[in-house]
PDB file of C-alpha atoms in Angstrom:
ATOM      1  CA  MET G   1     -78.333-207.367   7.138  1.00 57.00           C
ATOM      2  CA  THR G   2     -78.861-211.099   6.569  1.00 68.00           C
ATOM      3  CA  ASP G   3     -81.844-212.659   4.796  1.00 68.00           C
ATOM      4  CA  ASP G   4     -83.262-213.765   8.166  1.00 64.00           C
ATOM      5  CA  ASP G   5     -83.065-210.190   9.469  1.00 61.00           C
ATOM      6  CA  VAL G   6     -84.908-208.885   6.395  1.00 60.00           C
ATOM      7  CA  LYS G   7     -87.659-211.524   6.740  1.00 60.00           C
ATOM      8  CA  ARG G   8     -88.004-210.857  10.463  1.00 57.00           C
ATOM      9  CA  ALA G   9     -88.308-207.105   9.840  1.00 55.00           C
ATOM     10  CA  ALA G  10     -90.985-207.693   7.187  1.00 55.00           C
ATOM     11  CA  ARG G  11     -93.032-209.865   9.589  1.00 55.00           C
ATOM     12  CA  THR G  12     -92.711-207.182  12.273  1.00 54.00           C
ATOM     13  CA  ARG G  13     -93.956-204.459   9.953  1.00 55.00           C
ATOM     14  CA  ALA G  14     -96.893-206.544   8.757  1.00 67.00           C
ATOM     15  CA  LYS G  15     -97.938-207.002  12.393  1.00 76.00           C
ATOM     16  CA  ILE G  16     -98.003-203.218  12.840  1.00 76.00           C
ATOM     17  CA  LEU G  17    -100.331-202.700   9.874  1.00 74.00           C
ATOM     18  CA  ASP G  18    -102.523-205.573  11.078  1.00 79.00           C
ATOM     19  CA  GLY G  19    -102.620-204.031  14.558  1.00 81.00           C
ATOM     20  CA  LEU G  20    -103.818-200.696  13.173  1.00 81.00           C
ATOM     21  CA  ALA G  21    -106.460-202.443  11.041  1.00 80.00           C
ATOM     22  CA  ARG G  22    -107.730-204.462  14.040  1.00 83.00           C
ATOM     23  CA  ALA G  23    -107.920-201.281  16.124  1.00 85.00           C
ATOM     24  CA  GLU G  24    -110.089-199.622  13.497  1.00 82.00           C
ATOM     25  CA  ARG G  25    -112.353-202.675  13.145  1.00 82.00           C
ATOM     26  CA  ALA G  26    -112.930-202.619  16.906  1.00 84.00           C
ATOM     27  CA  LEU G  27    -114.464-199.142  16.541  1.00 83.00           C
ATOM     28  CA  PHE G  28    -117.354-200.269  14.363  1.00 84.00           C
ATOM     29  CA  THR G  29    -120.719-199.605  15.977  1.00 84.00           C
ATOM     30  CA  ARG G  30    -122.483-201.912  13.510  1.00 87.00           C
ATOM     31  CA  PRO G  31    -121.113-205.094  11.947  1.00 87.00           C
ATOM     32  CA  ALA G  32    -119.828-204.818   8.391  1.00 87.00           C
ATOM     33  CA  PRO G  33    -121.701-206.777   5.689  1.00 90.00           C
ATOM     34  CA  LYS G  34    -120.766-210.466   5.775  1.00 91.00           C
ATOM     35  CA  SER G  35    -122.265-212.071   2.663  1.00 91.00           C
ATOM     36  CA  PRO G  36    -120.495-211.621  -0.689  1.00 92.00           C
ATOM     37  CA  ARG G  37    -123.649-210.121  -2.224  1.00 92.00           C
ATOM     38  CA  ALA G  38    -124.057-207.563   0.576  1.00 93.00           C
ATOM     39  CA  GLN G  39    -120.355-206.702   0.371  1.00 93.00           C
ATOM     40  CA  MET G  40    -120.609-206.219  -3.409  1.00 92.00           C
ATOM     41  CA  LYS G  41    -123.689-204.002  -3.010  1.00 93.00           C
ATOM     42  CA  PHE G  42    -121.963-201.891  -0.364  1.00 93.00           C
ATOM     43  CA  LEU G  43    -118.775-201.521  -2.400  1.00 93.00           C
ATOM     44  CA  ARG G  44    -120.781-200.638  -5.526  1.00 93.00           C
ATOM     45  CA  THR G  45    -122.337-197.722  -3.629  1.00 92.00           C
ATOM     46  CA  ARG G  46    -118.825-196.589  -2.633  1.00 91.00           C
ATOM     47  CA  GLU G  47    -117.880-196.718  -6.334  1.00 92.00           C
ATOM     48  CA  LYS G  48    -120.906-194.530  -7.178  1.00 92.00           C
ATOM     49  CA  GLY G  49    -122.776-197.424  -8.792  1.00 90.00           C
ATOM     50  CA  SER G  50    -120.025-198.374 -11.239  1.00 90.00           C
ATOM     51  CA  THR G  51    -119.572-202.119 -11.628  1.00 90.00           C
ATOM     52  CA  LYS G  52    -116.613-201.482 -13.928  1.00 92.00           C
ATOM     53  CA  SER G  53    -114.593-199.601 -11.288  1.00 92.00           C
ATOM     54  CA  LEU G  54    -115.625-202.117  -8.613  1.00 92.00           C
ATOM     55  CA  ALA G  55    -114.384-204.967 -10.812  1.00 92.00           C
ATOM     56  CA  ALA G  56    -111.047-203.165 -11.284  1.00 92.00           C
ATOM     57  CA  ARG G  57    -110.789-202.538  -7.550  1.00 90.00           C
ATOM     58  CA  LEU G  58    -111.363-206.220  -6.725  1.00 92.00           C
ATOM     59  CA  GLY G  59    -109.273-207.549  -9.604  1.00 91.00           C
ATOM     60  CA  VAL G  60    -112.113-209.503 -11.213  1.00 92.00           C
ATOM     61  CA  SER G  61    -114.199-209.171 -14.365  1.00 91.00           C
ATOM     62  CA  ARG G  62    -117.244-206.959 -14.562  1.00 91.00           C
ATOM     63  CA  LYS G  63    -119.343-210.070 -15.281  1.00 93.00           C
ATOM     64  CA  THR G  64    -118.182-211.621 -11.985  1.00 92.00           C
ATOM     65  CA  VAL G  65    -119.337-208.535 -10.085  1.00 91.00           C
ATOM     66  CA  GLN G  66    -122.705-208.652 -11.845  1.00 92.00           C
ATOM     67  CA  ARG G  67    -123.153-212.354 -10.994  1.00 91.00           C
ATOM     68  CA  TYR G  68    -122.637-211.651  -7.276  1.00 91.00           C
ATOM     69  CA  LEU G  69    -124.918-208.612  -7.349  1.00 91.00           C
ATOM     70  CA  SER G  70    -127.724-210.610  -8.983  1.00 91.00           C
ATOM     71  CA  GLY G  71    -127.286-213.514  -6.581  1.00 88.00           C
ATOM     72  CA  ALA G  72    -126.270-215.981  -9.313  1.00 90.00           C
ATOM     73  CA  SER G  73    -122.943-216.569  -7.521  1.00 87.00           C
ATOM     74  CA  ASN G  74    -122.483-216.683  -3.773  1.00 87.00           C
ATOM     75  CA  LYS G  75    -119.248-218.591  -3.030  1.00 90.00           C
ATOM     76  CA  PRO G  76    -116.178-216.538  -3.928  1.00 90.00           C
ATOM     77  CA  ASN G  77    -112.714-218.077  -4.156  1.00 90.00           C
ATOM     78  CA  LYS G  78    -110.294-217.327  -1.313  1.00 92.00           C
ATOM     79  CA  ARG G  79    -108.607-214.416  -3.080  1.00 92.00           C
ATOM     80  CA  LEU G  80    -111.892-212.687  -3.921  1.00 91.00           C
ATOM     81  CA  GLN G  81    -113.289-213.357  -0.426  1.00 91.00           C
ATOM     82  CA  ALA G  82    -110.200-211.773   1.158  1.00 90.00           C
ATOM     83  CA  ALA G  83    -110.463-208.774  -1.190  1.00 90.00           C
ATOM     84  CA  LEU G  84    -114.165-208.321  -0.375  1.00 91.00           C
ATOM     85  CA  VAL G  85    -113.553-208.420   3.373  1.00 91.00           C
ATOM     86  CA  GLU G  86    -110.551-206.080   3.209  1.00 88.00           C
ATOM     87  CA  GLU G  87    -112.221-203.536   0.915  1.00 90.00           C
ATOM     88  CA  THR G  88    -115.500-203.581   2.834  1.00 91.00           C
ATOM     89  CA  GLU G  89    -113.804-203.065   6.186  1.00 88.00           C
ATOM     90  CA  SER G  90    -111.583-200.304   4.802  1.00 85.00           C
ATOM     91  CA  GLU G  91    -114.697-198.365   3.699  1.00 87.00           C
ATOM     92  CA  TRP G  92    -117.062-199.233   6.566  1.00 89.00           C
ATOM     93  CA  GLN G  93    -118.176-196.430   8.905  1.00 89.00           C
ATOM     94  CA  PRO G  94    -115.713-193.724   7.849  1.00 87.00           C
ATOM     95  CA  GLN G  95    -117.178-191.123  10.233  1.00 89.00           C
ATOM     96  CA  VAL G  96    -116.794-193.358  13.297  1.00 88.00           C
ATOM     97  CA  ARG G  97    -113.207-194.070  12.274  1.00 85.00           C
ATOM     98  CA  ALA G  98    -112.454-190.381  11.601  1.00 86.00           C
ATOM     99  CA  GLN G  99    -113.840-189.296  14.992  1.00 88.00           C
ATOM    100  CA  ALA G 100    -111.759-191.894  16.856  1.00 87.00           C
ATOM    101  CA  ARG G 101    -108.615-190.934  14.931  1.00 85.00           C
ATOM    102  CA  GLN G 102    -109.211-187.246  15.675  1.00 88.00           C
ATOM    103  CA  ARG G 103    -109.748-187.977  19.363  1.00 87.00           C
ATOM    104  CA  ALA G 104    -106.565-190.093  19.517  1.00 87.00           C
ATOM    105  CA  ALA G 105    -104.502-187.406  17.772  1.00 87.00           C
ATOM    106  CA  SER G 106    -105.814-184.501  19.836  1.00 88.00           C
ATOM    107  CA  SER G 107    -106.411-185.730  23.369  1.00 85.00           C
ATOM    108  CA  GLY G 108    -106.711-189.485  23.867  1.00 84.00           C
ATOM    109  CA  GLY G 109    -103.597-191.009  22.372  1.00 86.00           C
ATOM    110  CA  LEU G 110    -103.305-194.724  21.675  1.00 89.00           C
ATOM    111  CA  VAL G 111    -102.662-197.768  23.831  1.00 92.00           C
ATOM    112  CA  ILE G 112    -100.067-200.110  22.338  1.00 92.00           C
ATOM    113  CA  SER G 113     -99.597-203.624  23.708  1.00 92.00           C
ATOM    114  CA  CYS G 114     -96.908-205.864  22.306  1.00 90.00           C
ATOM    115  CA  ARG G 115     -94.435-208.645  22.886  1.00 90.00           C
ATOM    116  CA  ALA G 116     -91.172-207.792  21.180  1.00 88.00           C
ATOM    117  CA  TYR G 117     -87.419-207.558  21.584  1.00 87.00           C
ATOM    118  CA  PHE G 118     -86.348-204.308  23.193  1.00 85.00           C
ATOM    119  CA  GLY G 119     -82.674-203.489  23.617  1.00 80.00           C
ATOM    120  CA  LEU G 120     -81.447-200.349  25.290  1.00 75.00           C
ATOM    121  CA  GLY G 121     -78.323-201.089  27.280  1.00 68.00           C
ATOM    122  CA  PRO G 122     -75.142-203.128  27.357  1.00 67.00           C
ATOM    123  CA  GLU G 123     -75.268-206.866  27.989  1.00 70.00           C
ATOM    124  CA  GLY G 124     -75.074-207.892  31.640  1.00 69.00           C
ATOM    125  CA  THR G 125     -77.184-204.961  32.878  1.00 70.00           C
ATOM    126  CA  SER G 126     -80.863-204.817  33.708  1.00 66.00           C
ATOM    127  CA  ASP G 127     -81.319-202.777  30.526  1.00 68.00           C
ATOM    128  CA  ALA G 128     -79.856-205.490  28.272  1.00 73.00           C
ATOM    129  CA  GLY G 129     -81.923-206.412  25.247  1.00 79.00           C
ATOM    130  CA  ARG G 130     -84.590-209.049  25.773  1.00 84.00           C
ATOM    131  CA  VAL G 131     -88.139-209.958  24.826  1.00 88.00           C
ATOM    132  CA  ARG G 132     -90.617-207.946  26.874  1.00 87.00           C
ATOM    133  CA  ASP G 133     -94.392-207.724  27.172  1.00 91.00           C
ATOM    134  CA  ILE G 134     -95.258-204.042  27.191  1.00 90.00           C
ATOM    135  CA  THR G 135     -98.545-202.171  27.388  1.00 92.00           C
ATOM    136  CA  VAL G 136     -98.183-198.430  27.207  1.00 91.00           C
ATOM    137  CA  ALA G 137    -100.369-195.392  26.553  1.00 91.00           C
ATOM    138  CA  VAL G 138     -98.654-193.184  24.007  1.00 89.00           C
ATOM    139  CA  ALA G 139     -99.086-189.429  23.916  1.00 89.00           C
ATOM    140  CA  PRO G 140    -101.474-187.789  21.449  1.00 92.00           C
ATOM    141  CA  PHE G 141     -98.612-186.240  19.461  1.00 90.00           C
ATOM    142  CA  HIS G 142     -97.161-189.721  18.847  1.00 90.00           C
ATOM    143  CA  ALA G 143    -100.638-191.006  17.955  1.00 90.00           C
ATOM    144  CA  ALA G 144    -101.045-188.107  15.525  1.00 90.00           C
ATOM    145  CA  ALA G 145     -97.691-188.915  13.904  1.00 89.00           C
ATOM    146  CA  ILE G 146     -98.547-192.621  13.539  1.00 88.00           C
ATOM    147  CA  LEU G 147    -102.017-191.949  12.112  1.00 88.00           C
ATOM    148  CA  ALA G 148    -100.769-189.184   9.800  1.00 87.00           C
ATOM    149  CA  ALA G 149     -98.066-191.490   8.477  1.00 86.00           C
ATOM    150  CA  GLN G 150    -100.658-194.203   7.838  1.00 84.00           C
ATOM    151  CA  ASP G 151    -102.986-191.726   6.078  1.00 82.00           C
ATOM    152  CA  ALA G 152    -100.127-190.472   3.920  1.00 84.00           C
ATOM    153  CA  GLY G 153     -99.439-194.016   2.743  1.00 80.00           C
ATOM    154  CA  ALA G 154     -96.206-194.385   4.685  1.00 77.00           C
ATOM    155  CA  THR G 155     -94.160-197.480   4.158  1.00 76.00           C
ATOM    156  CA  GLU G 156     -94.293-200.197   6.769  1.00 75.00           C
ATOM    157  CA  SER G 157     -90.754-199.178   7.746  1.00 77.00           C
ATOM    158  CA  ASP G 158     -91.896-195.640   8.525  1.00 79.00           C
ATOM    159  CA  LEU G 159     -94.761-196.964  10.650  1.00 84.00           C
ATOM    160  CA  HIS G 160     -92.356-199.318  12.438  1.00 83.00           C
ATOM    161  CA  ASP G 161     -90.101-196.379  13.272  1.00 84.00           C
ATOM    162  CA  ALA G 162     -93.035-194.244  14.473  1.00 87.00           C
ATOM    163  CA  ILE G 163     -94.344-197.033  16.741  1.00 88.00           C
ATOM    164  CA  ALA G 164     -90.839-197.728  18.057  1.00 86.00           C
ATOM    165  CA  GLU G 165     -90.329-194.049  18.882  1.00 87.00           C
ATOM    166  CA  ALA G 166     -93.723-193.827  20.607  1.00 88.00           C
ATOM    167  CA  ILE G 167     -93.064-196.890  22.780  1.00 87.00           C
ATOM    168  CA  ALA G 168     -89.508-195.801  23.564  1.00 85.00           C
ATOM    169  CA  ASP G 169     -90.613-192.318  24.597  1.00 86.00           C
ATOM    170  CA  ALA G 170     -93.566-193.435  26.720  1.00 86.00           C
ATOM    171  CA  TYR G 171     -92.096-196.531  28.365  1.00 84.00           C
ATOM    172  CA  PHE G 172     -88.321-196.299  28.439  1.00 80.00           C
ATOM    173  CA  ARG G 173     -87.695-192.553  28.378  1.00 77.00           C
ATOM    174  CA  GLN G 174     -90.811-191.783  30.406  1.00 74.00           C
ATOM    175  CA  GLY G 175     -91.507-188.622  28.469  1.00 59.00           C
ATOM    176  CA  GLY G 176     -87.869-187.540  28.525  1.00 56.00           C
ATOM    177  CA  GLY G 177     -87.473-187.510  32.287  1.00 56.00           C
ATOM    178  CA  GLY G 178     -83.756-188.098  32.799  1.00 54.00           C
ATOM    179  CA  ARG G 179     -83.313-190.547  29.917  1.00 63.00           C
ATOM    180  CA  ALA G 180     -84.046-188.282  26.955  1.00 61.00           C
ATOM    181  CA  GLY G 181     -81.182-189.510  24.762  1.00 65.00           C
ATOM    182  CA  LEU G 182     -81.766-193.215  25.318  1.00 71.00           C
ATOM    183  CA  GLU G 183     -81.606-195.295  22.117  1.00 78.00           C
ATOM    184  CA  VAL G 184     -84.041-198.211  22.055  1.00 80.00           C
ATOM    185  CA  LYS G 185     -83.975-201.134  19.624  1.00 83.00           C
ATOM    186  CA  PHE G 186     -87.429-202.502  18.721  1.00 83.00           C
ATOM    187  CA  ALA G 187     -87.495-205.788  16.744  1.00 82.00           C
ATOM    188  CA  ASP G 188     -88.898-209.319  16.523  1.00 83.00           C
ATOM    189  CA  VAL G 189     -92.500-208.400  17.266  1.00 83.00           C
ATOM    190  CA  GLU G 190     -94.407-211.537  18.268  1.00 86.00           C
ATOM    191  CA  TRP G 191     -97.758-209.763  18.586  1.00 87.00           C
ATOM    192  CA  LEU G 192     -98.997-206.186  18.632  1.00 87.00           C
ATOM    193  CA  ASN G 193    -102.379-204.691  19.546  1.00 88.00           C
ATOM    194  CA  ILE G 194    -103.418-201.072  19.263  1.00 89.00           C
ATOM    195  CA  THR G 195    -106.536-199.524  20.767  1.00 87.00           C
ATOM    196  CA  PHE G 196    -107.960-196.063  20.363  1.00 86.00           C
TER     197      PHE G 196
END
């Protein structure tokens, strides 16, 4: 595998994690806190009131956390702002998120839309590899596998493989009907959206 192939694969995997994060953010019934002070207050409650553990979580000093909580500081640097947004959104409305994940894994499945390279047949045929725009509803058992892998802290490679298998089964193999052994290559993801 060349350096370009490795970089391309890393960009593809990052798009999968971003797609899952966007799908979860779309579930929120109320907007997450926007100001740094409100985000700090929310995250402190998630840390059971400990400014020390919140500071460790955000990678800043305890004094910095206290300044934002008191209102003495209100303009975080880019790194801290990104950490606040990411941590707040990862903790926001856990019950809403859990219900949607349960529904997707048991009965609803997921809808995956993407533009990526799909290869499944020899060159010169209609199945030759090419960039395709695909929107497909994946079965609940594939959704359960993807969400379980994410919950278990799976690597981006594992998530890539789970998404690729879900798309291949739903779109190209059509649930196994006549093309059960078809191998599908999934690479060079330009964009990817997931909805619950």
